[in-house]
Short mmCIF file of C-alpha atoms in Angstrom, two decimals:
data_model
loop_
_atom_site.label_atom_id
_atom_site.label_comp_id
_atom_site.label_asym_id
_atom_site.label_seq_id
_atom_site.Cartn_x
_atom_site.Cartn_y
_atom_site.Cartn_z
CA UNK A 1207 102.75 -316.90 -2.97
CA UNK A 1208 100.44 -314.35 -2.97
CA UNK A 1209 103.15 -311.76 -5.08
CA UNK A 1210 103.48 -314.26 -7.93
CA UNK A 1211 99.85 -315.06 -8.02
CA UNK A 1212 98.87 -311.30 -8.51
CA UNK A 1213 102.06 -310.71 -10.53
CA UNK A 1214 101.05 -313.81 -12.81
CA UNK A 1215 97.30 -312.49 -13.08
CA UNK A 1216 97.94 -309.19 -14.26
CA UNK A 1217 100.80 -309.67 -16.22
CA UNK A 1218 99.09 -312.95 -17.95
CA UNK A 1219 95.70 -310.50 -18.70
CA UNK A 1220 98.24 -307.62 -20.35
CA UNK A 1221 100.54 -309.77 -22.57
CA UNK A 1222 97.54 -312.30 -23.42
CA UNK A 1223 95.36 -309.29 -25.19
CA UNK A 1224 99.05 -307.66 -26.51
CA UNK A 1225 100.09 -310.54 -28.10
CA UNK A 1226 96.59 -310.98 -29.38
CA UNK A 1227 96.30 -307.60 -31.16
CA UNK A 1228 100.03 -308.89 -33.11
CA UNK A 1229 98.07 -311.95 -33.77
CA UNK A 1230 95.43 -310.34 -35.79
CA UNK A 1231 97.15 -308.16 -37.19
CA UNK A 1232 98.88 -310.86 -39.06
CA UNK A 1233 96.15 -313.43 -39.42
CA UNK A 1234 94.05 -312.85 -43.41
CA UNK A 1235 91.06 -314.64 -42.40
CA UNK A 1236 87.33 -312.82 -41.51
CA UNK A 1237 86.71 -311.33 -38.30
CA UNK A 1238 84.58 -314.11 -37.02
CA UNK A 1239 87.82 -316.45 -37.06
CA UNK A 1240 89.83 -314.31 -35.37
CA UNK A 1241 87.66 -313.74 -32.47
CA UNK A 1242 87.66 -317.57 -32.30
CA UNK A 1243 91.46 -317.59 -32.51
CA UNK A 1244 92.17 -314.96 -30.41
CA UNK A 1245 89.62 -316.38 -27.33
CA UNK A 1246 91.12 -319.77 -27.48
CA UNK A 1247 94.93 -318.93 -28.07
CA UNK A 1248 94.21 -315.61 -25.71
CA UNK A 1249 93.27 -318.00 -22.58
CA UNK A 1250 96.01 -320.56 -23.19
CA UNK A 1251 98.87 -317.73 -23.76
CA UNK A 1252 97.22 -316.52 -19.96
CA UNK A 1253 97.71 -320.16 -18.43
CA UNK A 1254 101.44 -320.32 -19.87
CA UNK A 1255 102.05 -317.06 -18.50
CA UNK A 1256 100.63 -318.03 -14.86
CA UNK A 1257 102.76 -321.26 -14.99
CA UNK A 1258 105.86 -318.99 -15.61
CA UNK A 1259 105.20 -316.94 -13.19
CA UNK A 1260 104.81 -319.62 -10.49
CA UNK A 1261 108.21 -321.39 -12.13
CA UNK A 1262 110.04 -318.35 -10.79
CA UNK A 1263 111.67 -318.43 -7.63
CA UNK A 1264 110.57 -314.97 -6.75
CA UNK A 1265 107.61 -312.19 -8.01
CA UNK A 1266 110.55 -309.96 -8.93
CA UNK A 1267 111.92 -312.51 -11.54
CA UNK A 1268 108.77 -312.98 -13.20
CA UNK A 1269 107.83 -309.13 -13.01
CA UNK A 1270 111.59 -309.32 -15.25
CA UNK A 1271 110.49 -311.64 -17.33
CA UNK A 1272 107.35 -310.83 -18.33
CA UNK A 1273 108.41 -307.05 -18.72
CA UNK A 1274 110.70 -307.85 -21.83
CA UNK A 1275 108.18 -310.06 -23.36
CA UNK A 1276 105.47 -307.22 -22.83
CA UNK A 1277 107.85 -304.71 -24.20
CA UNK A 1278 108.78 -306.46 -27.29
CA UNK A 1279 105.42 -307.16 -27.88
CA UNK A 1280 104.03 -303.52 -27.31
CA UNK A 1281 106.51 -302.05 -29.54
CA UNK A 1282 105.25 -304.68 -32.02
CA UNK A 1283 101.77 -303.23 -31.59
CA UNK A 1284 103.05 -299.79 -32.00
CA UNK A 1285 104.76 -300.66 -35.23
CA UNK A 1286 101.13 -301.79 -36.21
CA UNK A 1287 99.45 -298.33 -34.92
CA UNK A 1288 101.38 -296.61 -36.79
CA UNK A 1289 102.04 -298.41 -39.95
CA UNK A 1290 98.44 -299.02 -39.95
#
């Protein structure tokens, strides 16, 4: 238990803020809103990831599956970096 439940932190604090930066990137409103957005939608993205991670039958399976999502979302965020 204790695996997932540091595999499901970490990995739930890394893809929460990388899939926030996409976020606003895309979003056209003013700053203000998008802190908003991002600290609401941030936390919940972090609970969805934690439930994953304790719906897999080992830490190993959801260090796999959160590894392509964080992947597909950093390369994302590098597109961004250096578009931007």
């Amino acid at each position: 238990m204790w695996p997932k439940s540091l595999v499901a932190f970490f990995f739930g604090i890394i893809l929460s803020i990388s899939l926030m930066l996409n976020l606003n990137h895309l979003l056209p409103v003013p700053v203000d809103v998008r802190l908003l957005i991002g600290l609401v939608t941030g936390f919940c993205l972090w609970v969805a990831v934690m439930v994953y991670c304790y719906s897999r039958n080992t830490a190993r399976a959801a260090v796999w599956g959160c590894c392509k999502t964080l992947l597909a979302s950093g390369a994302v965020n590098v597109y961004f970096f250096v578009a931007g």
